[in-house]
mmCIF file of C-alpha atoms and ligand atoms in Angstrom:
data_model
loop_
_atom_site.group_PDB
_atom_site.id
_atom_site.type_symbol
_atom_site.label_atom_id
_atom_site.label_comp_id
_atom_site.label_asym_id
_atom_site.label_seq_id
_atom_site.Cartn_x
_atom_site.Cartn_y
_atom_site.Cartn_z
ATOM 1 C CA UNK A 1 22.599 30.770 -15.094
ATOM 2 C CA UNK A 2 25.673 32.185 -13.257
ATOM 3 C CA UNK A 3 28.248 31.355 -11.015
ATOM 4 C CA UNK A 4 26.476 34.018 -8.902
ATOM 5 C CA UNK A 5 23.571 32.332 -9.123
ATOM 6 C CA UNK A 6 24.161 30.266 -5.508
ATOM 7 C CA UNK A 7 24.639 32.237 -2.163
ATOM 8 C CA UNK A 8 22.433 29.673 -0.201
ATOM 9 C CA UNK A 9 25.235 26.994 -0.282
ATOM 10 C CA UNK A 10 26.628 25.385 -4.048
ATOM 11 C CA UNK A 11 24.059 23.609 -5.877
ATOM 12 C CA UNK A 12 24.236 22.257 -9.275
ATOM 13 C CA UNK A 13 21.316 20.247 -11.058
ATOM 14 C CA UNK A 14 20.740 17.374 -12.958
ATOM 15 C CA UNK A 15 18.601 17.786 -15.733
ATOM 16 C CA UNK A 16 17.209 14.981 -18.130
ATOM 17 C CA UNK A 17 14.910 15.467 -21.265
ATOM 18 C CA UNK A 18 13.030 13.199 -23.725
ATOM 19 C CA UNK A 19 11.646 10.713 -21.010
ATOM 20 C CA UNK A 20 10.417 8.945 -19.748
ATOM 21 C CA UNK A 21 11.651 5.890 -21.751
ATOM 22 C CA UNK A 22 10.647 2.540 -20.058
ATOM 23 C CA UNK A 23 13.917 0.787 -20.315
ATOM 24 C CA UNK A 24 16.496 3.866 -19.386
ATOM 25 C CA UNK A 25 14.538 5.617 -17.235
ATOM 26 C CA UNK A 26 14.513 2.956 -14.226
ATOM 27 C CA UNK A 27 18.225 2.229 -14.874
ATOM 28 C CA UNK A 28 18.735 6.805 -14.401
ATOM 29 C CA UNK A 29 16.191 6.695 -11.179
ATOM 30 C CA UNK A 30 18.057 3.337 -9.435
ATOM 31 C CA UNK A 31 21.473 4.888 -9.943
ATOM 32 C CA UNK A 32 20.475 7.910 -8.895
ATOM 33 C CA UNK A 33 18.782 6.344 -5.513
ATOM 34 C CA UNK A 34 22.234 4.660 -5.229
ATOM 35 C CA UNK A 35 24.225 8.158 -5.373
ATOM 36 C CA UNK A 36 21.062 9.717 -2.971
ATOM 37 C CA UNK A 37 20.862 12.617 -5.724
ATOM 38 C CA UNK A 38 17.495 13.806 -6.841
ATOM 39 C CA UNK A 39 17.139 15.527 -10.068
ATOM 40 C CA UNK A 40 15.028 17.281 -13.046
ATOM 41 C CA UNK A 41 13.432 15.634 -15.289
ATOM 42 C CA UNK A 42 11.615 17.419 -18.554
ATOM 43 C CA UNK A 43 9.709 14.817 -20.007
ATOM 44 C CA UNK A 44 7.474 14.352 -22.681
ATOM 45 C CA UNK A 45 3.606 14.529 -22.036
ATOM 46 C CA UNK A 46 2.847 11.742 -24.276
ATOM 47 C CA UNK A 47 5.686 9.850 -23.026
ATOM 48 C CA UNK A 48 4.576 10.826 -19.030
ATOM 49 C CA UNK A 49 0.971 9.933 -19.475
ATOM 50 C CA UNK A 50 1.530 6.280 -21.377
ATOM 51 C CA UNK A 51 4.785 5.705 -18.536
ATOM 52 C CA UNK A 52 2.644 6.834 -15.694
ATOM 53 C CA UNK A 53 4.342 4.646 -13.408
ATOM 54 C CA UNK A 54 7.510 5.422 -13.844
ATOM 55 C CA UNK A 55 6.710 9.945 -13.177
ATOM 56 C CA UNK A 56 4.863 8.085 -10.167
ATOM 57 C CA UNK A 57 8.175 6.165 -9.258
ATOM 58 C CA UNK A 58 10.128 10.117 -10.055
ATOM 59 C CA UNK A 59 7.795 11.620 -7.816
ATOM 60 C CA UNK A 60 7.824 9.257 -5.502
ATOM 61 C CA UNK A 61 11.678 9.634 -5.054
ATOM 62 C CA UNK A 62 11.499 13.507 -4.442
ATOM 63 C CA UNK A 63 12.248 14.124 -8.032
ATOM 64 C CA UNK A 64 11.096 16.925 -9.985
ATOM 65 C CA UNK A 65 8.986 16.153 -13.381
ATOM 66 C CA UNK A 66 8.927 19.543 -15.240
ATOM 67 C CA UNK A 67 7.521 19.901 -19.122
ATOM 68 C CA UNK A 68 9.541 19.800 -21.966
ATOM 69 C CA UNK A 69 6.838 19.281 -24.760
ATOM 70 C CA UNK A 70 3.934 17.705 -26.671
ATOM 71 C CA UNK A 71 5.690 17.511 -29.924
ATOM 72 C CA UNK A 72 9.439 17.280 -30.117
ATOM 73 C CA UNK A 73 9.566 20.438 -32.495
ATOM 74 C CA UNK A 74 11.613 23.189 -33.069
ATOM 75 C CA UNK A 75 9.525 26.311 -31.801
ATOM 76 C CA UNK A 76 11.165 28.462 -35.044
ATOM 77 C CA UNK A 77 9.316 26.045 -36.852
ATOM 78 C CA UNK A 78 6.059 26.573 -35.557
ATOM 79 C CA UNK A 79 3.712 29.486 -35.109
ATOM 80 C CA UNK A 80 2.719 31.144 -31.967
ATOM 81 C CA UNK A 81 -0.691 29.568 -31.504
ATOM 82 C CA UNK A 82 1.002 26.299 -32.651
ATOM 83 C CA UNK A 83 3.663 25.889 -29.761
ATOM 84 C CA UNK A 84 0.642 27.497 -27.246
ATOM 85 C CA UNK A 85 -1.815 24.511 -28.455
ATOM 86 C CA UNK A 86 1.103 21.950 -27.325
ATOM 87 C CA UNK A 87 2.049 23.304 -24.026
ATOM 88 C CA UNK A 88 -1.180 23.539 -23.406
ATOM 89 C CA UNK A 89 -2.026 20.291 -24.664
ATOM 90 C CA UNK A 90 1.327 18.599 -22.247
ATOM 91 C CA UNK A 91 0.144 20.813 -19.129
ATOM 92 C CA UNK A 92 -3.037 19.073 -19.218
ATOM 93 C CA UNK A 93 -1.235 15.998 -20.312
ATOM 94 C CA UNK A 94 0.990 16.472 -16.811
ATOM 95 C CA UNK A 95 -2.056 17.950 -14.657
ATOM 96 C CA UNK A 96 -3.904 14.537 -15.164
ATOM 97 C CA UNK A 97 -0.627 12.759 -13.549
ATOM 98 C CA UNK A 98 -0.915 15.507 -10.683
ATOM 99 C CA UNK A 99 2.067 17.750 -11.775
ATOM 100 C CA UNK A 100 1.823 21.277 -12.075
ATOM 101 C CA UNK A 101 4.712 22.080 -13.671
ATOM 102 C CA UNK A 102 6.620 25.400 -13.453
ATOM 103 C CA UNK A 103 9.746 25.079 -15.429
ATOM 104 C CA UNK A 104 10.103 24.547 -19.267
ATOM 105 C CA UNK A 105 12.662 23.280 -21.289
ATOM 106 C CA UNK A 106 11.795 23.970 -24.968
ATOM 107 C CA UNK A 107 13.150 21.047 -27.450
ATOM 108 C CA UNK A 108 16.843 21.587 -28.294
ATOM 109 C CA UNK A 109 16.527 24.822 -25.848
ATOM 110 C CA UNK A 110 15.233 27.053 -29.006
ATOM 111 C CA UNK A 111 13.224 29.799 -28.744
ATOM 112 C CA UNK A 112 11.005 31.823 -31.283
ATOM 113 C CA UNK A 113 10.615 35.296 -30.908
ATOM 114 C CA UNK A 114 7.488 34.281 -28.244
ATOM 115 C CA UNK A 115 8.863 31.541 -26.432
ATOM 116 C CA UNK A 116 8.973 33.704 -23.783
ATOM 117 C CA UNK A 117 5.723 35.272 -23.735
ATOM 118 C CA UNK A 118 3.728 31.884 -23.889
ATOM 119 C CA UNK A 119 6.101 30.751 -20.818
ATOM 120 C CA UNK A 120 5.093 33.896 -18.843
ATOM 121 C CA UNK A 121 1.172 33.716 -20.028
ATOM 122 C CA UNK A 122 1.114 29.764 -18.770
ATOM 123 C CA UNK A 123 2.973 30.818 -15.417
ATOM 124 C CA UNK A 124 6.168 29.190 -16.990
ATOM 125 C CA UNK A 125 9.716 29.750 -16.247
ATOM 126 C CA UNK A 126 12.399 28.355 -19.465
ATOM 127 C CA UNK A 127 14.940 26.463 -17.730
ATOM 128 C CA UNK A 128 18.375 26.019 -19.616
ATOM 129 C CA UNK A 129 21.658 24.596 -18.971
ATOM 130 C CA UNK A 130 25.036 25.760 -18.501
ATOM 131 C CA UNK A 131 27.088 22.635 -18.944
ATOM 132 C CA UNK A 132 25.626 20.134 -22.355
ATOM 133 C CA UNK A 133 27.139 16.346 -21.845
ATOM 134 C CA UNK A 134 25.644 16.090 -25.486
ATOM 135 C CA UNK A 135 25.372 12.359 -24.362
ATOM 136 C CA UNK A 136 22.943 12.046 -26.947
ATOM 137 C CA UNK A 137 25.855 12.010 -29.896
ATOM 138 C CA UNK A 138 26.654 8.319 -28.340
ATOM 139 C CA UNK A 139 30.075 9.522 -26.494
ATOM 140 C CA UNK A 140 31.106 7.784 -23.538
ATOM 141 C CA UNK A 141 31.122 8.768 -19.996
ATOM 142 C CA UNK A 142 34.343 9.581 -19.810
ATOM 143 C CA UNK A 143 34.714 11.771 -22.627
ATOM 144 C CA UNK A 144 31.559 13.404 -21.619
ATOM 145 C CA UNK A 145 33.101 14.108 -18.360
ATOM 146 C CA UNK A 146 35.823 15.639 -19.861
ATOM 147 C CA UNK A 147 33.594 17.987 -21.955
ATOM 148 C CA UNK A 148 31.802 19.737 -19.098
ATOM 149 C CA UNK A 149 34.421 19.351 -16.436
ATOM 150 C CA UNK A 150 35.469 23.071 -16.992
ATOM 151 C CA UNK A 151 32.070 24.200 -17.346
ATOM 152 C CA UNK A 152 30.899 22.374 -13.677
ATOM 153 C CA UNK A 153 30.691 24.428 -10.617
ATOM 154 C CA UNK A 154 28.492 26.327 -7.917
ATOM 155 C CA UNK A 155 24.704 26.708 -9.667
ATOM 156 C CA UNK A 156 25.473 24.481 -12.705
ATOM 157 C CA UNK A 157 22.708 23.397 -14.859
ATOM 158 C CA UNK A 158 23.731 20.015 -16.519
ATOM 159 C CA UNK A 159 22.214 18.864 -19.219
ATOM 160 C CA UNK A 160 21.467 14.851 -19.959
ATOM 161 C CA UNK A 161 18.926 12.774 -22.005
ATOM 162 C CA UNK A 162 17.082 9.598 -19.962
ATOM 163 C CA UNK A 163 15.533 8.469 -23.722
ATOM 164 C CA UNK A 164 16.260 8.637 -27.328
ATOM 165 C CA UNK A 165 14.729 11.523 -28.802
ATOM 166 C CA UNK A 166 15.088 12.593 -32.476
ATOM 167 C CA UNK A 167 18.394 12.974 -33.988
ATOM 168 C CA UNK A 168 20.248 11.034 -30.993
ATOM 169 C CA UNK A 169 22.954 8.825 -32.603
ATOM 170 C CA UNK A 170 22.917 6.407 -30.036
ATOM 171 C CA UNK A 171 21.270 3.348 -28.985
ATOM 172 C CA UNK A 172 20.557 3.541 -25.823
ATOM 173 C CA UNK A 173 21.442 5.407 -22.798
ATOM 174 C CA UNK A 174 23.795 3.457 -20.753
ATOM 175 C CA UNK A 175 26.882 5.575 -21.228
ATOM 176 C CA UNK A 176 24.496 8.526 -19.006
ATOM 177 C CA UNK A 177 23.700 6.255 -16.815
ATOM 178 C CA UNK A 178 27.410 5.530 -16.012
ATOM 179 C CA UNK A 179 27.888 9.316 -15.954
ATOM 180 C CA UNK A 180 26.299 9.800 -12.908
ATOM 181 C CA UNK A 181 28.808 8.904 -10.465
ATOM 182 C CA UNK A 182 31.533 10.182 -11.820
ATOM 183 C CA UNK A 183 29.920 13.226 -12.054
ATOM 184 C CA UNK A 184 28.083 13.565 -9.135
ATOM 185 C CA UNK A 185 31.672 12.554 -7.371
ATOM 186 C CA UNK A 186 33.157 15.481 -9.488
ATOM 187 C CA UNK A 187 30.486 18.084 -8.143
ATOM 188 C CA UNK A 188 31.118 17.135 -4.486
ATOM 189 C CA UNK A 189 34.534 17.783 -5.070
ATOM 190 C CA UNK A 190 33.991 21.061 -6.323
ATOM 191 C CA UNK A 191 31.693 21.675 -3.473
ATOM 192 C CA UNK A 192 28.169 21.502 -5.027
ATOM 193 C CA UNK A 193 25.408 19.713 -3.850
ATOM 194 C CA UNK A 194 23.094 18.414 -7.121
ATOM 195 C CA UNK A 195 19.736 19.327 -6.264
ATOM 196 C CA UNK A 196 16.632 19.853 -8.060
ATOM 197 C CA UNK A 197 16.672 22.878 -10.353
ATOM 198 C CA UNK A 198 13.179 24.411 -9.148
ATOM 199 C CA UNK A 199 14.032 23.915 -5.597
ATOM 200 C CA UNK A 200 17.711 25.636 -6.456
ATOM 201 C CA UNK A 201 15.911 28.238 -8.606
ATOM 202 C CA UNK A 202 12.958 29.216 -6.359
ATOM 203 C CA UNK A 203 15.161 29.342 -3.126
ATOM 204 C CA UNK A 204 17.244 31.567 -5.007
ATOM 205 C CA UNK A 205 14.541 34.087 -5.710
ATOM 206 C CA UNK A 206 13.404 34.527 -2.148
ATOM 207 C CA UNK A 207 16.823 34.617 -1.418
ATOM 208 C CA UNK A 208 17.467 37.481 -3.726
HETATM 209 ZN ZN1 LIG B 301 14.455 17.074 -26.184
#
């Protein structure tokens, strides 16, 4: 992602991973209704297909629901065949729900040597970030603001957590939650409008 990356007008996105979680997700989804901001969300399979409702209520609200993974591993961990078993496994998991998802977000954003490859062979795109709130070490909003501040700005890719995956040192995801306006208020300012990061990415390819 670069500052190029937005002719069209200044977007940024909102990007969430681990979800859905029944108790933080609805609090993420009613604040952003409240701010009129719809986002990204890379959830789960598993965690889609037994909180149906809720990717209903996401898709329902114009959000995007994108893939993140089956198993929250560590793709240098696994082999090839191994990390093409899950996606495969969550893209079916997701086509059930309806969603055809076309962006990826591997766990922890790393890649193995064919990350890439099994994106491109299951008509994948990887989807990073640019600016990390690392909300998930249990910080509060304000000092997260402070952390990405510099980083936010025309085609910025932020990166949040609307559950508690493994290794978060938190209990719960308020302190994202009150994020939001803040930082939604903060991208206005700089003259971006949050929108979803498919929508952003894909307008920017027929643009280009
Ligand atoms: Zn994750």
């Amino acid at each position: 992602m670069t500052l190029a990356a937005s002719r069209i007008s200044p977007w940024a996105a909102l990007t969430f991973d681990d979800g859905p979680d029944p108790l933080w997700t609805p609090r993420i989804l009613k604040a952003l209704d409240r701010l009129n901001v719809r986002a990204t969300f890379f959830v789960i399979a598993p965690l889609a297909l037994k909180h149906r409702q809720l990717v209903s209520v996401m898709l329902d609200a114009g959000h995007e629901v994108e893939f993140h993974c089956t198993e929250h591993v560590r793709h240098t961990h696994c082999s090839r065949r191994e990390i093409e078993a899950d996606t495969q496994e969550g893209l079916r998991a997701l086509q059930n729900l309806g969603i055809e998802p076309r962006l990826w977000r591997p766990p922890w954003g790393i890649r193995a040597p064919w990350t890439q490859e099994v994106a491109e062979g299951l008509g994948l795109r990887l989807a990073f970030w640019s600016a990390d709130t690392k909300d998930w070490q249990g910080d509060t909003a304000t000092e997260m603001l402070g952390r990405i501040e510099p980083l936010l700005g025309p085609g910025s890719v932020v990166l949040m957590h609307d559950g508690l995956g493994p290794g978060a040192r938190r209990t719960g995801c308020g302190e994202t939650v009150a994020l939001l306006e803040p930082l939604i208020a903060c991208l206005h300012k700089l003259g971006c409008e949050p929108i979803p990061l498919r929508v952003a990415l894909e307008a920017r390819t027929i643009e280009a």
